[in-house]
Amino acid sequence: MTKTRVIAALIMAPVAIAAILLLPTQWLAAAAAAVFLIGLWEWLKLADVDDTLARTVLLVLNLVLMVLIVWADAGTLVLYQIAALVGIGWWLLALLWLRFFTFGAEPGSPARSLKLLAGTLAIVPAWASLVLIHASGDKGHLWLLTALAVVWAADSGAYFAGRTLGRTKLAPRISPNKTWEGLGGGMLAGLLVALVFGWIAGVAPGHVVGLVITTVVAVFASVLGDLYESLLKRHAGAKDSGHIIPGHGGVLDRIDGVLAALPVFALGKEIFGF
C-alpha cells in the first residue's frame, strides 16, 4: 500500500505543479473546479445523499454558483475575497462542531442539511481562494504553489513526527492517529517550506513576519479541515471518502486540509501584502 501511495503521489504532484505554474488563471480555475467538485461529490455521499440524481443536482448547483461568481465578479476579485471570508467563517463554526462531535452522527439526523450546506461552504470558498491567489499579480502562481506546498509539507511532517514522537492524542474520538507532537512536526515543516517557497516567490523582508503568521494559521486550519472530514467519515462509518486515487482513497481525502487552508492563506496574503 505504501508503494502504491508513493507512485500515485509521484504522478499527481508533477501534474498539479505543472498546472499551477503553466496554466492561465481561467484554465486553472476550470481544472480546480473539476477536482473540487469531485471532492464535493464524495462529501455529499458522506453526508448521506445516496441517490445519484440528488447528488448530481446538488453538484450542478454548486457549479452554477462558481460560474456566477466568475460572471458577476468581472475581474475585480472582490467576490472571491468575500467567498474566502465566508469560508473562514464556516471553518470557525466547524471548530465548534468538532467540540460537539456527536451532533449529526445519527443516520437521518436533521443535521444532514447542515452537512450539505457545509459542503458548499467548504468547496466554493476554497476554489475562490485558489483563484484569488493565482490571479494576484505576476507571482500569483508561485504564491499558490507556496500555499499548497505548505499544506503538503505540514501533512507529511505531521505524519512522520507523529509516527516517531507521537504520544499525546490530539482528537482521539475523531482521529485517533493524530497527536500534538505530529502537529508540532507539521507546523515546523510547513514554516520551513513557506520560507523557502516564499523566498522563491520574492517575499520582501518586511513581509516575512506576515508570511509566518499566515502560515501558522493556515497549518492549524489544514488540521481542522482534516479533522472535520474525519468527523464526516466517522458519522458515515466510512474509512475513506472514495477509492478514485489508488492508495490514497478519495479526492476529498487529499484536499480536506487544502479546503480550510486556502481561504486563510488567500486573506493572509491580502492583509499582509506579501
C-alpha positions as a Markdown table, in Angstrom:
| # | Residue | x | y | z |
|---|---|---|---|---|
| 1 | Met | 0.0 | 0.0 | 0.0 |
| 2 | Thr | 2.9 | 2.4 | 0.8 |
| 3 | Lys | 4.4 | 1.7 | -2.6 |
| 4 | Thr | 1.0 | 2.4 | -4.3 |
| 5 | Arg | 0.6 | 5.7 | -2.3 |
| 6 | Val | 4.1 | 6.8 | -3.3 |
| 7 | Ile | 3.6 | 6.0 | -7.0 |
| 8 | Ala | 0.2 | 7.8 | -7.0 |
| 9 | Ala | 1.8 | 10.9 | -5.3 |
| 10 | Leu | 4.7 | 10.9 | -7.8 |
| 11 | Ile | 2.1 | 11.1 | -10.6 |
| 12 | Met | -0.3 | 13.6 | -9.0 |
| 13 | Ala | 2.3 | 16.1 | -7.7 |
| 14 | Pro | 4.0 | 16.9 | -11.0 |
| 15 | Val | 0.6 | 17.3 | -12.8 |
| 16 | Ala | -0.7 | 19.7 | -10.1 |
| 17 | Ile | 2.6 | 21.7 | -10.1 |
| 18 | Ala | 2.6 | 22.0 | -13.8 |
| 19 | Ala | -1.0 | 23.1 | -13.9 |
| 20 | Ile | -0.3 | 25.8 | -11.3 |
| 21 | Leu | 2.8 | 27.1 | -13.0 |
| 22 | Leu | 1.8 | 26.9 | -16.6 |
| 23 | Leu | -1.9 | 27.3 | -16.9 |
| 24 | Pro | -3.5 | 30.8 | -17.1 |
| 25 | Thr | -5.8 | 31.6 | -14.2 |
| 26 | Gln | -9.1 | 30.9 | -16.1 |
| 27 | Trp | -8.0 | 27.4 | -17.2 |
| 28 | Leu | -6.6 | 26.6 | -13.8 |
| 29 | Ala | -9.9 | 27.7 | -12.3 |
| 30 | Ala | -11.8 | 25.3 | -14.5 |
| 31 | Ala | -9.4 | 22.4 | -13.7 |
| 32 | Ala | -9.6 | 23.2 | -10.0 |
| 33 | Ala | -13.4 | 23.3 | -10.1 |
| 34 | Ala | -13.4 | 19.8 | -11.6 |
| 35 | Val | -11.2 | 18.5 | -8.8 |
| 36 | Phe | -13.1 | 20.3 | -6.0 |
| 37 | Leu | -16.5 | 19.2 | -7.4 |
| 38 | Ile | -15.3 | 15.5 | -7.3 |
| 39 | Gly | -14.4 | 16.1 | -3.7 |
| 40 | Leu | -17.9 | 17.6 | -3.2 |
| 41 | Trp | -19.5 | 14.5 | -4.8 |
| 42 | Glu | -17.7 | 12.4 | -2.1 |
| 43 | Trp | -18.7 | 14.9 | 0.6 |
| 44 | Leu | -22.4 | 14.5 | -0.4 |
| 45 | Lys | -22.0 | 10.8 | -0.2 |
| 46 | Leu | -20.6 | 11.0 | 3.4 |
| 47 | Ala | -23.5 | 13.4 | 4.2 |
| 48 | Asp | -25.9 | 10.5 | 3.5 |
| 49 | Val | -27.0 | 11.6 | 0.0 |
| 50 | Asp | -27.1 | 8.2 | -1.6 |
| 51 | Asp | -29.3 | 9.0 | -4.6 |
| 52 | Thr | -27.2 | 9.7 | -7.6 |
| 53 | Leu | -29.7 | 12.1 | -9.2 |
| 54 | Ala | -29.9 | 14.1 | -6.0 |
| 55 | Arg | -26.1 | 14.3 | -5.7 |
| 56 | Thr | -25.9 | 15.3 | -9.4 |
| 57 | Val | -28.4 | 18.1 | -8.9 |
| 58 | Leu | -26.5 | 19.4 | -5.9 |
| 59 | Leu | -23.3 | 19.2 | -7.7 |
| 60 | Val | -24.6 | 21.2 | -10.7 |
| 61 | Leu | -26.0 | 23.9 | -8.3 |
| 62 | Asn | -22.5 | 24.3 | -6.9 |
| 63 | Leu | -21.0 | 24.5 | -10.4 |
| 64 | Val | -23.6 | 27.2 | -11.2 |
| 65 | Leu | -22.5 | 29.1 | -8.1 |
| 66 | Met | -18.9 | 29.0 | -9.3 |
| 67 | Val | -19.9 | 30.2 | -12.8 |
| 68 | Leu | -22.0 | 33.0 | -11.3 |
| 69 | Ile | -19.0 | 34.2 | -9.2 |
| 70 | Val | -16.8 | 34.3 | -12.3 |
| 71 | Trp | -19.5 | 36.1 | -14.3 |
| 72 | Ala | -20.6 | 38.6 | -11.7 |
| 73 | Asp | -17.1 | 39.5 | -10.5 |
| 74 | Ala | -15.9 | 40.6 | -13.9 |
| 75 | Gly | -12.2 | 40.5 | -12.9 |
| 76 | Thr | -12.4 | 42.7 | -9.8 |
| 77 | Leu | -11.7 | 39.7 | -7.5 |
| 78 | Val | -14.0 | 41.2 | -4.8 |
| 79 | Leu | -16.4 | 38.3 | -4.9 |
| 80 | Tyr | -13.5 | 35.9 | -4.5 |
| 81 | Gln | -12.4 | 37.8 | -1.4 |
| 82 | Ile | -15.9 | 37.7 | 0.0 |
| 83 | Ala | -16.1 | 34.0 | -0.7 |
| 84 | Ala | -12.8 | 33.5 | 1.2 |
| 85 | Leu | -14.2 | 35.3 | 4.2 |
| 86 | Val | -17.3 | 33.1 | 4.1 |
| 87 | Gly | -15.0 | 30.1 | 4.1 |
| 88 | Ile | -13.1 | 31.2 | 7.1 |
| 89 | Gly | -16.4 | 31.9 | 8.9 |
| 90 | Trp | -17.6 | 28.3 | 8.1 |
| 91 | Trp | -14.4 | 26.7 | 9.4 |
| 92 | Leu | -14.7 | 28.6 | 12.7 |
| 93 | Leu | -18.1 | 27.0 | 13.0 |
| 94 | Ala | -16.7 | 23.7 | 12.1 |
| 95 | Leu | -14.3 | 24.0 | 15.0 |
| 96 | Leu | -17.3 | 24.3 | 17.3 |
| 97 | Trp | -18.8 | 21.3 | 15.6 |
| 98 | Leu | -15.7 | 19.2 | 16.4 |
| 99 | Arg | -16.3 | 20.1 | 20.1 |
| 100 | Phe | -19.8 | 18.6 | 19.9 |
| 101 | Phe | -18.7 | 15.8 | 17.6 |
| 102 | Thr | -21.8 | 13.6 | 18.2 |
| 103 | Phe | -24.0 | 16.3 | 16.6 |
| 104 | Gly | -25.4 | 14.9 | 13.4 |
| 105 | Ala | -24.0 | 11.4 | 14.0 |
| 106 | Glu | -27.3 | 9.6 | 13.8 |
| 107 | Pro | -28.5 | 8.4 | 10.4 |
| 108 | Gly | -31.3 | 10.7 | 9.1 |
| 109 | Ser | -30.4 | 13.4 | 11.6 |
| 110 | Pro | -31.7 | 16.9 | 10.9 |
| 111 | Ala | -28.0 | 17.9 | 10.8 |
| 112 | Arg | -27.9 | 16.3 | 7.4 |
| 113 | Ser | -29.0 | 19.6 | 5.8 |
| 114 | Leu | -26.2 | 21.4 | 7.6 |
| 115 | Lys | -23.7 | 18.9 | 6.3 |
| 116 | Leu | -24.9 | 19.6 | 2.7 |
| 117 | Leu | -24.6 | 23.3 | 3.3 |
| 118 | Ala | -21.2 | 22.8 | 4.8 |
| 119 | Gly | -20.0 | 21.1 | 1.6 |
| 120 | Thr | -20.8 | 24.3 | -0.3 |
| 121 | Leu | -19.2 | 26.5 | 2.4 |
| 122 | Ala | -16.0 | 24.4 | 2.2 |
| 123 | Ile | -15.7 | 23.7 | -1.5 |
| 124 | Val | -16.7 | 27.0 | -3.2 |
| 125 | Pro | -14.7 | 29.4 | -0.9 |
| 126 | Ala | -11.6 | 27.1 | -1.3 |
| 127 | Trp | -11.9 | 27.2 | -5.0 |
| 128 | Ala | -12.4 | 31.0 | -5.0 |
| 129 | Ser | -9.4 | 31.4 | -2.7 |
| 130 | Leu | -7.3 | 29.3 | -5.1 |
| 131 | Val | -8.3 | 31.6 | -8.0 |
| 132 | Leu | -7.7 | 34.7 | -5.9 |
| 133 | Ile | -4.2 | 33.7 | -5.0 |
| 134 | His | -3.3 | 32.6 | -8.6 |
| 135 | Ala | -4.6 | 35.9 | -10.0 |
| 136 | Ser | -2.8 | 38.1 | -7.5 |
| 137 | Gly | -0.1 | 39.6 | -9.8 |
| 138 | Asp | 2.8 | 38.2 | -11.7 |
| 139 | Lys | 3.9 | 35.9 | -8.9 |
| 140 | Gly | 0.4 | 34.6 | -8.1 |
| 141 | His | 1.3 | 31.2 | -9.5 |
| 142 | Leu | 4.3 | 30.9 | -7.2 |
| 143 | Trp | 2.2 | 32.0 | -4.2 |
| 144 | Leu | -0.4 | 29.4 | -4.9 |
| 145 | Leu | 2.3 | 26.8 | -5.1 |
| 146 | Thr | 3.6 | 28.1 | -1.8 |
| 147 | Ala | 0.2 | 27.8 | -0.2 |
| 148 | Leu | -0.3 | 24.2 | -1.4 |
| 149 | Ala | 3.2 | 23.2 | -0.6 |
| 150 | Val | 2.7 | 24.4 | 3.0 |
| 151 | Val | -0.3 | 22.1 | 3.4 |
| 152 | Trp | 1.5 | 19.2 | 1.8 |
| 153 | Ala | 4.6 | 19.7 | 3.9 |
| 154 | Ala | 2.6 | 20.1 | 7.1 |
| 155 | Asp | 0.7 | 16.9 | 6.3 |
| 156 | Ser | 3.9 | 14.9 | 5.7 |
| 157 | Gly | 5.7 | 16.4 | 8.7 |
| 158 | Ala | 2.8 | 15.6 | 11.0 |
| 159 | Tyr | 2.8 | 12.0 | 9.7 |
| 160 | Phe | 6.4 | 11.3 | 10.3 |
| 161 | Ala | 6.7 | 13.3 | 13.5 |
| 162 | Gly | 3.5 | 11.6 | 14.8 |
| 163 | Arg | 4.9 | 8.1 | 14.0 |
| 164 | Thr | 8.2 | 8.7 | 15.7 |
| 165 | Leu | 7.4 | 11.1 | 18.5 |
| 166 | Gly | 3.6 | 10.9 | 18.9 |
| 167 | Arg | 2.4 | 10.3 | 22.4 |
| 168 | Thr | -0.3 | 12.9 | 23.2 |
| 169 | Lys | -3.6 | 12.4 | 21.3 |
| 170 | Leu | -4.9 | 15.5 | 19.5 |
| 171 | Ala | -8.5 | 14.4 | 19.0 |
| 172 | Pro | -8.8 | 10.7 | 19.9 |
| 173 | Arg | -12.5 | 10.3 | 19.4 |
| 174 | Ile | -12.3 | 11.8 | 15.9 |
| 175 | Ser | -8.9 | 10.8 | 14.5 |
| 176 | Pro | -7.0 | 8.5 | 16.9 |
| 177 | Asn | -3.8 | 8.7 | 15.0 |
| 178 | Lys | -3.3 | 12.4 | 15.2 |
| 179 | Thr | -1.1 | 13.7 | 18.0 |
| 180 | Trp | 0.1 | 17.1 | 19.3 |
| 181 | Glu | 3.7 | 16.0 | 18.6 |
| 182 | Gly | 2.6 | 15.4 | 15.0 |
| 183 | Leu | 1.0 | 18.8 | 14.8 |
| 184 | Gly | 4.3 | 20.3 | 16.0 |
| 185 | Gly | 6.2 | 18.5 | 13.4 |
| 186 | Gly | 3.8 | 19.5 | 10.7 |
| 187 | Met | 4.0 | 23.1 | 11.8 |
| 188 | Leu | 7.8 | 23.2 | 11.6 |
| 189 | Ala | 7.7 | 21.5 | 8.2 |
| 190 | Gly | 5.1 | 24.0 | 7.0 |
| 191 | Leu | 7.0 | 27.0 | 8.2 |
| 192 | Leu | 10.2 | 25.8 | 6.6 |
| 193 | Val | 8.5 | 25.3 | 3.2 |
| 194 | Ala | 6.8 | 28.6 | 3.5 |
| 195 | Leu | 10.1 | 30.5 | 4.0 |
| 196 | Val | 11.8 | 28.6 | 1.2 |
| 197 | Phe | 8.9 | 28.9 | -1.3 |
| 198 | Gly | 8.2 | 32.5 | -0.1 |
| 199 | Trp | 11.9 | 33.4 | -0.9 |
| 200 | Ile | 11.4 | 31.9 | -4.4 |
| 201 | Ala | 8.2 | 33.9 | -4.9 |
| 202 | Gly | 10.2 | 37.0 | -3.9 |
| 203 | Val | 8.8 | 37.9 | -0.5 |
| 204 | Ala | 10.1 | 41.2 | 0.8 |
| 205 | Pro | 12.0 | 41.1 | 4.1 |
| 206 | Gly | 9.3 | 43.3 | 5.7 |
| 207 | His | 6.6 | 40.8 | 4.8 |
| 208 | Val | 8.3 | 37.7 | 6.3 |
| 209 | Val | 6.5 | 38.1 | 9.6 |
| 210 | Gly | 3.2 | 38.3 | 7.8 |
| 211 | Leu | 4.0 | 35.2 | 5.9 |
| 212 | Val | 4.9 | 33.3 | 9.1 |
| 213 | Ile | 1.7 | 34.4 | 10.8 |
| 214 | Thr | -0.4 | 33.4 | 7.8 |
| 215 | Thr | 1.4 | 30.0 | 7.6 |
| 216 | Val | 0.9 | 29.2 | 11.3 |
| 217 | Val | -2.9 | 29.9 | 11.0 |
| 218 | Ala | -3.1 | 28.1 | 7.6 |
| 219 | Val | -1.4 | 24.9 | 9.1 |
| 220 | Phe | -3.9 | 24.9 | 12.0 |
| 221 | Ala | -6.7 | 25.4 | 9.5 |
| 222 | Ser | -5.5 | 22.4 | 7.4 |
| 223 | Val | -5.6 | 20.2 | 10.5 |
| 224 | Leu | -9.1 | 21.5 | 11.2 |
| 225 | Gly | -10.2 | 20.6 | 7.6 |
| 226 | Asp | -8.7 | 17.1 | 8.1 |
| 227 | Leu | -10.4 | 16.6 | 11.4 |
| 228 | Tyr | -13.8 | 17.7 | 10.1 |
| 229 | Glu | -13.5 | 15.2 | 7.2 |
| 230 | Ser | -12.6 | 12.5 | 9.7 |
| 231 | Leu | -15.8 | 13.5 | 11.6 |
| 232 | Leu | -17.9 | 13.1 | 8.5 |
| 233 | Lys | -16.3 | 9.7 | 7.8 |
| 234 | Arg | -17.0 | 8.5 | 11.4 |
| 235 | His | -20.6 | 9.6 | 11.2 |
| 236 | Ala | -20.9 | 7.7 | 7.8 |
| 237 | Gly | -19.0 | 4.7 | 9.1 |
| 238 | Ala | -16.5 | 5.1 | 6.2 |
| 239 | Lys | -12.7 | 4.6 | 6.2 |
| 240 | Asp | -12.1 | 6.8 | 3.1 |
| 241 | Ser | -14.2 | 9.3 | 1.2 |
| 242 | Gly | -13.8 | 7.2 | -2.0 |
| 243 | His | -11.5 | 5.0 | -4.0 |
| 244 | Ile | -10.6 | 7.1 | -7.0 |
| 245 | Ile | -6.9 | 7.5 | -6.0 |
| 246 | Pro | -5.0 | 4.2 | -5.5 |
| 247 | Gly | -3.5 | 4.0 | -2.1 |
| 248 | His | -5.0 | 7.4 | -1.1 |
| 249 | Gly | -8.7 | 6.9 | -1.0 |
| 250 | Gly | -10.9 | 9.6 | -2.5 |
| 251 | Val | -10.2 | 13.1 | -3.7 |
| 252 | Leu | -11.7 | 14.6 | -0.5 |
| 253 | Asp | -9.1 | 12.6 | 1.5 |
| 254 | Arg | -6.4 | 14.5 | -0.4 |
| 255 | Ile | -7.9 | 18.0 | -0.4 |
| 256 | Asp | -9.5 | 18.2 | 3.1 |
| 257 | Gly | -6.7 | 20.2 | 4.6 |
| 258 | Val | -6.4 | 22.4 | 1.5 |
| 259 | Leu | -10.1 | 23.3 | 1.7 |
| 260 | Ala | -9.6 | 25.0 | 5.1 |
| 261 | Ala | -6.1 | 26.4 | 4.5 |
| 262 | Leu | -6.6 | 28.2 | 1.2 |
| 263 | Pro | -9.1 | 30.8 | 2.5 |
| 264 | Val | -6.7 | 31.6 | 5.3 |
| 265 | Phe | -3.7 | 31.9 | 3.0 |
| 266 | Ala | -5.6 | 34.0 | 0.5 |
| 267 | Leu | -6.8 | 36.5 | 3.1 |
| 268 | Gly | -3.5 | 36.5 | 4.9 |
| 269 | Lys | -1.8 | 37.4 | 1.6 |
| 270 | Glu | -4.4 | 40.2 | 1.1 |
| 271 | Ile | -3.9 | 41.6 | 4.6 |
| 272 | Phe | -0.1 | 41.4 | 4.9 |
| 273 | Gly | 0.5 | 42.2 | 1.2 |
| 274 | Phe | 3.3 | 39.6 | 0.6 |
